[in-house]
mmCIF file of C-alpha atoms in Angstrom:
data_model
loop_
_atom_site.group_PDB
_atom_site.id
_atom_site.type_symbol
_atom_site.label_atom_id
_atom_site.label_comp_id
_atom_site.label_asym_id
_atom_site.label_seq_id
_atom_site.Cartn_x
_atom_site.Cartn_y
_atom_site.Cartn_z
ATOM 1 C CA MET A 1 110.263 -53.652 160.415
ATOM 2 C CA GLY A 2 109.175 -55.902 163.212
ATOM 3 C CA GLU A 3 110.932 -53.609 165.648
ATOM 4 C CA GLN A 4 109.298 -50.350 164.569
ATOM 5 C CA PRO A 5 106.186 -50.853 166.603
ATOM 6 C CA SER A 6 108.358 -51.469 169.640
ATOM 7 C CA ALA A 7 110.240 -48.226 168.894
ATOM 8 C CA LYS A 8 106.950 -46.463 168.731
ATOM 9 C CA ARG A 9 105.977 -48.045 171.970
ATOM 10 C CA LYS A 10 109.262 -46.921 173.431
ATOM 11 C CA LYS A 11 108.611 -43.409 172.199
ATOM 12 C CA ALA A 12 105.148 -43.590 173.560
ATOM 13 C CA ALA A 13 106.517 -44.895 176.787
ATOM 14 C CA LYS A 14 108.934 -42.010 176.909
ATOM 15 C CA GLY A 15 106.135 -39.627 176.215
ATOM 16 C CA SER A 16 104.045 -41.259 178.851
ATOM 17 C CA THR A 17 106.835 -40.910 181.369
ATOM 18 C CA VAL A 18 107.329 -37.218 180.569
ATOM 19 C CA LYS A 19 103.673 -36.211 180.688
ATOM 20 C CA PRO A 20 102.978 -37.690 184.117
ATOM 21 C CA VAL A 21 105.954 -35.709 185.493
ATOM 22 C CA LYS A 22 104.058 -32.418 185.034
ATOM 23 C CA ALA A 23 101.073 -33.626 186.940
ATOM 24 C CA PRO A 24 103.046 -34.643 190.004
ATOM 25 C CA ALA A 25 104.863 -31.311 189.824
ATOM 26 C CA ASP A 26 101.526 -29.512 189.977
ATOM 27 C CA ASN A 27 100.373 -31.803 192.714
ATOM 28 C CA ALA A 28 103.600 -31.263 194.578
ATOM 29 C CA ALA A 29 103.180 -27.550 194.282
ATOM 30 C CA ALA A 30 99.724 -27.850 195.738
ATOM 31 C CA ALA A 31 100.882 -30.193 198.421
ATOM 32 C CA GLU A 32 104.039 -28.253 199.301
ATOM 33 C CA PRO A 33 103.316 -24.535 199.031
ATOM 34 C CA THR A 34 106.473 -23.700 200.953
ATOM 35 C CA GLY A 35 108.598 -24.995 198.072
ATOM 36 C CA THR A 36 107.364 -23.104 195.031
ATOM 37 C CA SER A 37 105.543 -20.205 196.729
ATOM 38 C CA ALA A 38 108.222 -19.401 199.307
ATOM 39 C CA GLU A 39 109.508 -16.355 197.374
ATOM 40 C CA PRO A 40 106.090 -14.799 196.798
ATOM 41 C CA THR A 41 105.329 -15.273 200.460
ATOM 42 C CA ALA A 42 108.535 -13.512 201.489
ATOM 43 C CA LYS A 43 107.937 -10.688 199.041
ATOM 44 C CA SER A 44 104.364 -10.304 200.156
ATOM 45 C CA ALA A 45 105.594 -10.289 203.736
ATOM 46 C CA LYS A 46 108.024 -7.510 202.904
ATOM 47 C CA ARG A 47 105.321 -5.599 201.110
ATOM 48 C CA THR A 48 103.055 -6.117 204.085
ATOM 49 C CA ALA A 49 105.766 -4.930 206.470
ATOM 50 C CA LYS A 50 106.421 -1.890 204.328
ATOM 51 C CA SER A 51 102.753 -1.132 204.035
ATOM 52 C CA VAL A 52 102.442 -1.336 207.805
ATOM 53 C CA THR A 53 105.511 0.675 208.740
ATOM 54 C CA LYS A 54 105.358 3.372 206.067
ATOM 55 C CA PRO A 55 101.884 4.711 206.827
ATOM 56 C CA THR A 56 102.708 4.894 210.540
ATOM 57 C CA ALA A 57 106.068 6.630 209.891
ATOM 58 C CA LYS A 58 104.693 9.197 207.451
ATOM 59 C CA PRO A 59 101.869 10.473 209.645
ATOM 60 C CA ALA A 60 104.436 10.999 212.426
ATOM 61 C CA LYS A 61 106.107 13.766 210.393
ATOM 62 C CA PRO A 62 103.011 15.926 209.989
ATOM 63 C CA THR A 63 102.330 15.634 213.724
ATOM 64 C CA ALA A 64 105.879 16.815 214.477
ATOM 65 C CA LYS A 65 105.814 19.719 211.997
ATOM 66 C CA PRO A 66 102.695 21.443 213.356
ATOM 67 C CA ALA A 67 104.401 21.544 216.768
ATOM 68 C CA LYS A 68 106.934 24.111 215.480
ATOM 69 C CA PRO A 69 104.435 26.769 214.409
ATOM 70 C CA THR A 70 102.572 26.232 217.673
ATOM 71 C CA ALA A 71 105.711 27.066 219.652
ATOM 72 C CA LYS A 72 106.581 30.041 217.468
ATOM 73 C CA SER A 73 103.085 31.404 217.557
ATOM 74 C CA ALA A 74 102.978 31.482 221.358
ATOM 75 C CA GLY A 75 102.244 34.993 222.475
ATOM 76 C CA LYS A 76 101.203 36.249 219.044
ATOM 77 C CA PRO A 77 97.907 38.071 218.589
ATOM 78 C CA THR A 78 94.842 35.893 218.252
ATOM 79 C CA THR A 79 94.150 37.407 214.847
ATOM 80 C CA GLU A 80 96.835 35.148 213.407
ATOM 81 C CA SER A 81 94.902 32.075 214.501
ATOM 82 C CA ALA A 82 91.833 33.559 212.859
ATOM 83 C CA GLY A 83 93.582 33.443 209.507
ATOM 84 C CA LYS A 84 94.808 37.054 209.417
ATOM 85 C CA PRO A 85 98.503 37.583 208.649
ATOM 86 C CA ALA A 86 100.658 38.668 211.586
ATOM 87 C CA ALA A 87 102.001 42.225 211.491
ATOM 88 C CA LYS A 88 105.590 42.463 210.310
ATOM 89 C CA PRO A 89 108.114 43.547 212.924
ATOM 90 C CA GLU A 90 108.964 47.234 212.730
ATOM 91 C CA SER A 91 112.250 47.926 210.993
ATOM 92 C CA HIS A 92 114.848 50.156 212.615
ATOM 93 C CA LEU A 93 114.289 52.835 209.975
ATOM 94 C CA ALA A 94 110.527 52.801 210.581
ATOM 95 C CA MET A 95 111.115 53.095 214.330
ATOM 96 C CA VAL A 96 113.411 56.093 213.831
ATOM 97 C CA ARG A 97 110.830 57.812 211.640
ATOM 98 C CA ARG A 98 108.090 57.122 214.191
ATOM 99 C CA ALA A 99 110.297 58.375 217.042
ATOM 100 C CA ARG A 100 111.046 61.631 215.257
ATOM 101 C CA ARG A 101 107.379 62.099 214.468
ATOM 102 C CA ILE A 102 106.522 61.631 218.150
ATOM 103 C CA ASN A 103 109.078 64.308 219.007
ATOM 104 C CA ARG A 104 107.541 66.713 216.477
ATOM 105 C CA GLU A 105 104.031 66.127 217.781
ATOM 106 C CA LEU A 106 105.134 66.507 221.400
ATOM 107 C CA ALA A 107 106.693 69.845 220.418
ATOM 108 C CA GLU A 108 103.231 70.977 219.322
ATOM 109 C CA VAL A 109 101.613 69.715 222.541
ATOM 110 C CA TYR A 110 104.287 71.170 224.857
ATOM 111 C CA PRO A 111 105.796 74.217 223.121
ATOM 112 C CA TYR A 112 106.505 75.602 226.603
ATOM 113 C CA ALA A 113 108.402 72.507 227.873
ATOM 114 C CA HIS A 114 111.163 73.556 230.269
ATOM 115 C CA PRO A 115 113.211 72.353 233.261
ATOM 116 C CA GLU A 116 110.847 72.238 236.223
ATOM 117 C CA LEU A 117 113.403 73.269 238.818
ATOM 118 C CA ASP A 118 113.601 76.887 239.924
ATOM 119 C CA PHE A 119 117.101 78.339 239.471
ATOM 120 C CA ARG A 120 118.833 81.624 238.674
ATOM 121 C CA ASN A 121 122.369 80.441 237.878
ATOM 122 C CA PRO A 122 124.323 77.215 237.166
ATOM 123 C CA PHE A 123 125.162 76.655 240.847
ATOM 124 C CA GLU A 124 121.519 76.827 241.921
ATOM 125 C CA LEU A 125 120.544 74.434 239.119
ATOM 126 C CA LEU A 126 123.307 72.015 240.130
ATOM 127 C CA VAL A 127 122.212 72.043 243.787
ATOM 128 C CA ALA A 128 118.520 71.706 242.906
ATOM 129 C CA THR A 129 119.207 68.772 240.562
ATOM 130 C CA VAL A 130 121.156 66.926 243.264
ATOM 131 C CA LEU A 131 118.272 67.514 245.693
ATOM 132 C CA SER A 132 115.697 66.263 243.151
ATOM 133 C CA ALA A 133 116.811 62.635 243.479
ATOM 134 C CA GLN A 134 114.029 60.430 244.905
ATOM 135 C CA THR A 135 111.587 63.333 245.283
ATOM 136 C CA THR A 136 109.500 65.722 243.194
ATOM 137 C CA ASP A 137 110.691 68.930 241.580
ATOM 138 C CA LEU A 138 107.837 70.662 243.416
ATOM 139 C CA ARG A 139 109.225 69.629 246.804
ATOM 140 C CA VAL A 140 112.685 70.820 245.782
ATOM 141 C CA ASN A 141 111.336 74.162 244.577
ATOM 142 C CA GLN A 142 109.562 74.638 247.893
ATOM 143 C CA THR A 143 112.800 73.891 249.772
ATOM 144 C CA THR A 144 115.539 75.674 247.829
ATOM 145 C CA PRO A 145 114.541 79.356 248.430
ATOM 146 C CA ALA A 146 115.638 79.105 252.073
ATOM 147 C CA VAL A 147 118.699 77.057 251.143
ATOM 148 C CA PHE A 148 119.908 79.540 248.522
ATOM 149 C CA ALA A 149 119.238 82.437 250.865
ATOM 150 C CA LYS A 150 121.582 80.890 253.447
ATOM 151 C CA TYR A 151 124.130 79.373 251.031
ATOM 152 C CA PRO A 152 124.178 81.526 247.851
ATOM 153 C CA THR A 153 127.656 80.490 246.628
ATOM 154 C CA PRO A 154 129.818 77.348 246.531
ATOM 155 C CA GLU A 155 132.116 78.944 249.120
ATOM 156 C CA ASP A 156 129.190 79.427 251.506
ATOM 157 C CA MET A 157 127.934 75.866 251.090
ATOM 158 C CA ALA A 158 131.424 74.381 251.375
ATOM 159 C CA ALA A 159 131.700 76.036 254.809
ATOM 160 C CA ALA A 160 128.241 74.894 255.934
ATOM 161 C CA VAL A 161 127.748 73.054 259.218
ATOM 162 C CA PRO A 162 126.552 69.598 258.071
ATOM 163 C CA GLU A 163 123.753 69.373 260.640
ATOM 164 C CA GLU A 164 122.389 72.783 259.653
ATOM 165 C CA LEU A 165 122.442 71.969 255.953
ATOM 166 C CA GLU A 166 120.779 68.622 256.647
ATOM 167 C CA GLU A 167 117.968 70.374 258.478
ATOM 168 C CA ALA A 168 117.518 72.880 255.653
ATOM 169 C CA ILE A 169 117.129 70.169 252.995
ATOM 170 C CA ARG A 170 115.283 67.626 255.168
ATOM 171 C CA PRO A 171 111.954 67.895 253.190
ATOM 172 C CA THR A 172 113.630 66.483 250.072
ATOM 173 C CA GLY A 173 114.477 63.167 251.765
ATOM 174 C CA PHE A 174 117.821 61.359 252.074
ATOM 175 C CA PHE A 175 119.037 64.636 253.567
ATOM 176 C CA ARG A 176 122.229 63.271 255.173
ATOM 177 C CA ALA A 177 123.588 61.777 251.948
ATOM 178 C CA LYS A 178 122.507 64.832 249.939
ATOM 179 C CA ALA A 179 124.128 67.234 252.433
ATOM 180 C CA LYS A 180 127.378 65.298 252.163
ATOM 181 C CA SER A 181 127.260 65.512 248.355
ATOM 182 C CA LEU A 182 126.447 69.237 248.380
ATOM 183 C CA ILE A 183 129.296 70.092 250.751
ATOM 184 C CA GLY A 184 131.641 67.876 248.722
ATOM 185 C CA LEU A 185 130.774 69.344 245.325
ATOM 186 C CA SER A 186 130.840 72.892 246.705
ATOM 187 C CA THR A 187 134.316 72.260 248.127
ATOM 188 C CA ALA A 188 135.467 70.906 244.758
ATOM 189 C CA LEU A 189 134.036 73.932 242.953
ATOM 190 C CA ARG A 190 135.845 76.233 245.372
ATOM 191 C CA ASP A 191 139.182 74.420 245.296
ATOM 192 C CA ARG A 192 139.379 73.118 241.728
ATOM 193 C CA PHE A 193 137.222 75.421 239.602
ATOM 194 C CA GLY A 194 137.551 78.835 241.254
ATOM 195 C CA GLY A 195 134.026 78.750 242.660
ATOM 196 C CA GLU A 196 132.463 78.361 239.198
ATOM 197 C CA VAL A 197 130.403 75.473 237.831
ATOM 198 C CA PRO A 198 132.311 73.951 234.883
ATOM 199 C CA GLY A 199 130.639 73.651 231.494
ATOM 200 C CA ARG A 200 132.190 70.298 230.509
ATOM 201 C CA LEU A 201 130.674 66.868 231.080
ATOM 202 C CA ASP A 202 133.917 65.283 232.267
ATOM 203 C CA ASP A 203 134.438 68.027 234.846
ATOM 204 C CA LEU A 204 130.871 67.873 236.127
ATOM 205 C CA VAL A 205 130.799 64.105 236.637
ATOM 206 C CA SER A 206 134.040 64.396 238.642
ATOM 207 C CA LEU A 207 132.123 66.302 241.341
ATOM 208 C CA PRO A 208 130.790 64.344 244.371
ATOM 209 C CA GLY A 209 127.179 63.258 243.889
ATOM 210 C CA VAL A 210 127.037 64.313 240.226
ATOM 211 C CA GLY A 211 126.276 61.691 237.562
ATOM 212 C CA ARG A 212 125.557 61.928 233.850
ATOM 213 C CA LYS A 213 121.879 62.769 234.362
ATOM 214 C CA THR A 214 122.652 65.720 236.648
ATOM 215 C CA ALA A 215 125.508 66.847 234.396
ATOM 216 C CA ASN A 216 123.288 66.810 231.290
ATOM 217 C CA VAL A 217 120.599 68.829 233.100
ATOM 218 C CA VAL A 218 123.146 71.502 233.991
ATOM 219 C CA LEU A 219 124.813 71.502 230.581
ATOM 220 C CA GLY A 220 121.581 71.668 228.625
ATOM 221 C CA ASN A 221 119.798 74.286 230.730
ATOM 222 C CA ALA A 222 122.574 76.450 232.178
ATOM 223 C CA PHE A 223 125.143 76.339 229.371
ATOM 224 C CA GLY A 224 123.129 75.507 226.241
ATOM 225 C CA VAL A 225 125.142 72.336 225.618
ATOM 226 C CA PRO A 226 122.836 69.577 224.244
ATOM 227 C CA GLY A 227 122.310 66.631 226.552
ATOM 228 C CA LEU A 228 119.782 63.857 227.233
ATOM 229 C CA THR A 229 118.288 63.677 230.716
ATOM 230 C CA VAL A 230 117.547 60.011 231.325
ATOM 231 C CA ASP A 231 115.433 60.041 234.479
ATOM 232 C CA THR A 232 112.724 57.546 235.461
ATOM 233 C CA HIS A 233 110.085 59.225 233.277
ATOM 234 C CA PHE A 234 112.335 59.365 230.227
ATOM 235 C CA GLY A 235 113.431 55.748 230.559
ATOM 236 C CA ARG A 236 109.877 54.499 231.050
ATOM 237 C CA LEU A 237 108.473 56.277 228.006
ATOM 238 C CA VAL A 238 111.221 55.443 225.521
ATOM 239 C CA ARG A 239 110.804 51.774 226.413
ATOM 240 C CA ARG A 240 107.009 52.013 226.045
ATOM 241 C CA TRP A 241 107.505 53.587 222.644
ATOM 242 C CA LYS A 242 109.951 50.791 221.682
ATOM 243 C CA TRP A 243 112.793 53.198 220.993
ATOM 244 C CA THR A 244 115.023 50.996 223.127
ATOM 245 C CA GLU A 245 114.892 47.924 225.340
ATOM 246 C CA GLN A 246 117.791 48.996 227.536
ATOM 247 C CA GLU A 247 117.369 49.505 231.274
ATOM 248 C CA ASP A 248 120.749 51.000 232.112
ATOM 249 C CA PRO A 249 120.529 54.837 231.869
ATOM 250 C CA GLU A 250 123.837 55.200 230.037
ATOM 251 C CA LYS A 251 122.861 52.607 227.438
ATOM 252 C CA VAL A 252 119.456 54.272 227.045
ATOM 253 C CA GLU A 253 121.202 57.599 226.518
ATOM 254 C CA ALA A 254 123.508 56.141 223.866
ATOM 255 C CA GLU A 255 120.699 54.505 221.881
ATOM 256 C CA ILE A 256 118.388 57.528 221.967
ATOM 257 C CA ALA A 257 121.248 59.854 221.052
ATOM 258 C CA ALA A 258 121.728 57.804 217.878
ATOM 259 C CA ILE A 259 118.088 58.386 216.842
ATOM 260 C CA PHE A 260 117.926 62.181 217.128
ATOM 261 C CA PRO A 261 120.190 64.993 216.006
ATOM 262 C CA LYS A 262 122.241 66.490 218.808
ATOM 263 C CA SER A 263 120.421 69.822 218.568
ATOM 264 C CA GLU A 264 117.198 68.097 219.710
ATOM 265 C CA TRP A 265 118.541 66.333 222.806
ATOM 266 C CA THR A 266 117.757 68.939 225.483
ATOM 267 C CA MET A 267 114.260 69.825 224.303
ATOM 268 C CA LEU A 268 113.445 66.172 223.582
ATOM 269 C CA SER A 269 114.245 65.436 227.224
ATOM 270 C CA HIS A 270 111.881 68.167 228.431
ATOM 271 C CA ARG A 271 109.052 67.033 226.148
ATOM 272 C CA VAL A 272 109.318 63.372 227.091
ATOM 273 C CA ILE A 273 109.521 64.152 230.823
ATOM 274 C CA PHE A 274 106.588 66.575 230.548
ATOM 275 C CA HIS A 275 104.518 63.900 228.823
ATOM 276 C CA GLY A 276 105.472 61.278 231.393
ATOM 277 C CA ARG A 277 104.453 63.504 234.299
ATOM 278 C CA ARG A 278 101.196 64.715 232.798
ATOM 279 C CA ILE A 279 99.726 61.918 230.681
ATOM 280 C CA CYS A 280 101.845 58.761 230.338
ATOM 281 C CA HIS A 281 101.978 57.904 234.027
ATOM 282 C CA SER A 282 103.797 54.911 235.430
ATOM 283 C CA ARG A 283 100.898 52.924 236.901
ATOM 284 C CA LYS A 284 97.892 54.161 234.945
ATOM 285 C CA PRO A 285 98.664 56.078 231.766
ATOM 286 C CA ALA A 286 95.837 58.159 230.325
ATOM 287 C CA CYS A 287 95.828 56.455 226.929
ATOM 288 C CA GLY A 288 92.367 57.760 226.014
ATOM 289 C CA ALA A 289 93.536 61.378 226.367
ATOM 290 C CA CYS A 290 96.980 60.938 224.806
ATOM 291 C CA PRO A 291 97.671 63.105 221.729
ATOM 292 C CA ILE A 292 100.206 60.622 220.352
ATOM 293 C CA ALA A 293 98.204 57.448 220.991
ATOM 294 C CA HIS A 294 98.144 56.732 217.251
ATOM 295 C CA LEU A 295 101.944 56.437 217.309
ATOM 296 C CA CYS A 296 102.259 54.415 220.521
ATOM 297 C CA PRO A 297 102.834 50.639 220.276
ATOM 298 C CA SER A 298 101.844 50.305 223.949
ATOM 299 C CA TYR A 299 98.435 51.933 223.585
ATOM 300 C CA GLY A 300 95.947 50.158 225.856
ATOM 301 C CA GLU A 301 98.229 49.680 228.855
ATOM 302 C CA GLY A 302 96.256 52.418 230.588
ATOM 303 C CA GLU A 303 92.741 53.864 230.599
ATOM 304 C CA THR A 304 91.395 54.102 227.038
ATOM 305 C CA ASP A 305 88.003 55.636 227.810
ATOM 306 C CA PRO A 306 88.372 59.352 226.928
ATOM 307 C CA GLU A 307 86.265 60.634 229.820
ATOM 308 C CA LYS A 308 87.983 58.485 232.427
ATOM 309 C CA ALA A 309 91.403 59.221 230.932
ATOM 310 C CA ARG A 310 90.883 62.996 231.161
ATOM 311 C CA LYS A 311 90.400 62.654 234.905
ATOM 312 C CA LEU A 312 93.910 61.195 235.171
ATOM 313 C CA LEU A 313 95.669 64.218 233.647
ATOM 314 C CA LYS A 314 98.035 66.129 235.925
ATOM 315 C CA TYR A 315 99.438 69.648 236.247
ATOM 316 C CA GLU A 316 98.339 72.132 233.592
ATOM 317 C CA MET A 317 96.867 69.368 231.411
ATOM 318 C CA GLY A 318 94.411 68.639 234.202
ATOM 319 C CA GLY A 319 93.922 72.268 235.191
ATOM 320 C CA TYR A 320 96.208 72.113 238.239
ATOM 321 C CA PRO A 321 99.307 74.110 239.307
ATOM 322 C CA GLY A 322 102.695 73.155 237.930
ATOM 323 C CA GLN A 323 105.878 72.312 239.839
ATOM 324 C CA ARG A 324 107.682 75.648 239.589
ATOM 325 C CA LEU A 325 107.101 78.537 241.949
ATOM 326 C CA SER A 326 108.449 80.823 239.207
ATOM 327 C CA PRO A 327 107.448 79.249 235.880
ATOM 328 C CA PRO A 328 108.451 80.733 232.512
ATOM 329 C CA ALA A 329 106.286 83.489 231.088
ATOM 330 C CA ASP A 330 104.809 81.256 228.387
ATOM 331 C CA TYR A 331 103.815 78.484 230.810
ATOM 332 C CA PRO A 332 100.022 78.012 230.543
ATOM 333 C CA GLY A 333 99.526 76.540 234.012
ATOM 334 C CA LYS A 334 99.386 78.034 237.477
ATOM 335 C CA PRO A 335 102.504 78.534 239.653
ATOM 336 C CA ALA A 336 103.083 75.948 242.356
ATOM 337 C CA PRO A 337 102.273 76.825 245.977
ATOM 338 C CA ALA A 338 105.234 78.151 247.944
ATOM 339 C CA ARG A 339 104.603 76.247 251.171
ATOM 340 C CA VAL A 340 106.067 72.816 251.909
ATOM 341 C CA GLU A 341 103.325 70.304 252.660
#
């Protein structure tokens, strides 16, 4: 009994020793923040680091993404930047349909389209086409009457004195090279083809000075064999109309031949060349007077004012003489002058 109070005191003492332990722990925590608050500090540091790095990393992506559309949109019409949708690229089928429509409308504008070299037989057409390189058909037509009078057959031209033939064709330019080609092809016609112009492409291109363009002119207009004449006018216009992007004449010929039926090749050539000589000029096309402007993706490259454009028209479209001294009966223009200027 006498020891119970002491036990209570011991218990109290134990309790008193336990309770003060909490206080020092709190005090220690206050005094030593690095002990108990080390983890929160590290976590908060990580959160701080993340909050610093993430916002700066995320905005970098949007700044990189807009750069792509900017590069792609270079060269596009300004209407796209104004919020209007960009026009879809023309499909191949749509281009073919547009090309064939252009051909139909040109047939209405130039129903009289024809070769603009004067000739009476395949040999004269072959000679005139060779002479037409790097000059106008008008200059050739003014030169060939005297040439054909002196050298009417391949046998006559094959036996020509080079200097005399050169002098006869001098107005057409490059007369030495052309005289060499004419004597060479005339000799080949005499020796290999019995003095007759062959009606096959492979035979024609085997003649000196005769390429695919010259061969197709002869085949299409002297023999009725369809062919595409890819001269400078033809090549310029089909590229303006986006029928092809090719520059090489043979590649141009192949791509255009795939667009049109074979029966259209010869007359298509005449219509395109007529249009190139009269309206769709090389340096300053008369866009404002063009009957197919609504179908042309290059509209605006030339003069768009109708009055000013009409002043740019040439040959019969402008009320002037044509290139032939003896044009077809249905030609609406005036014959070319016979003299060489």
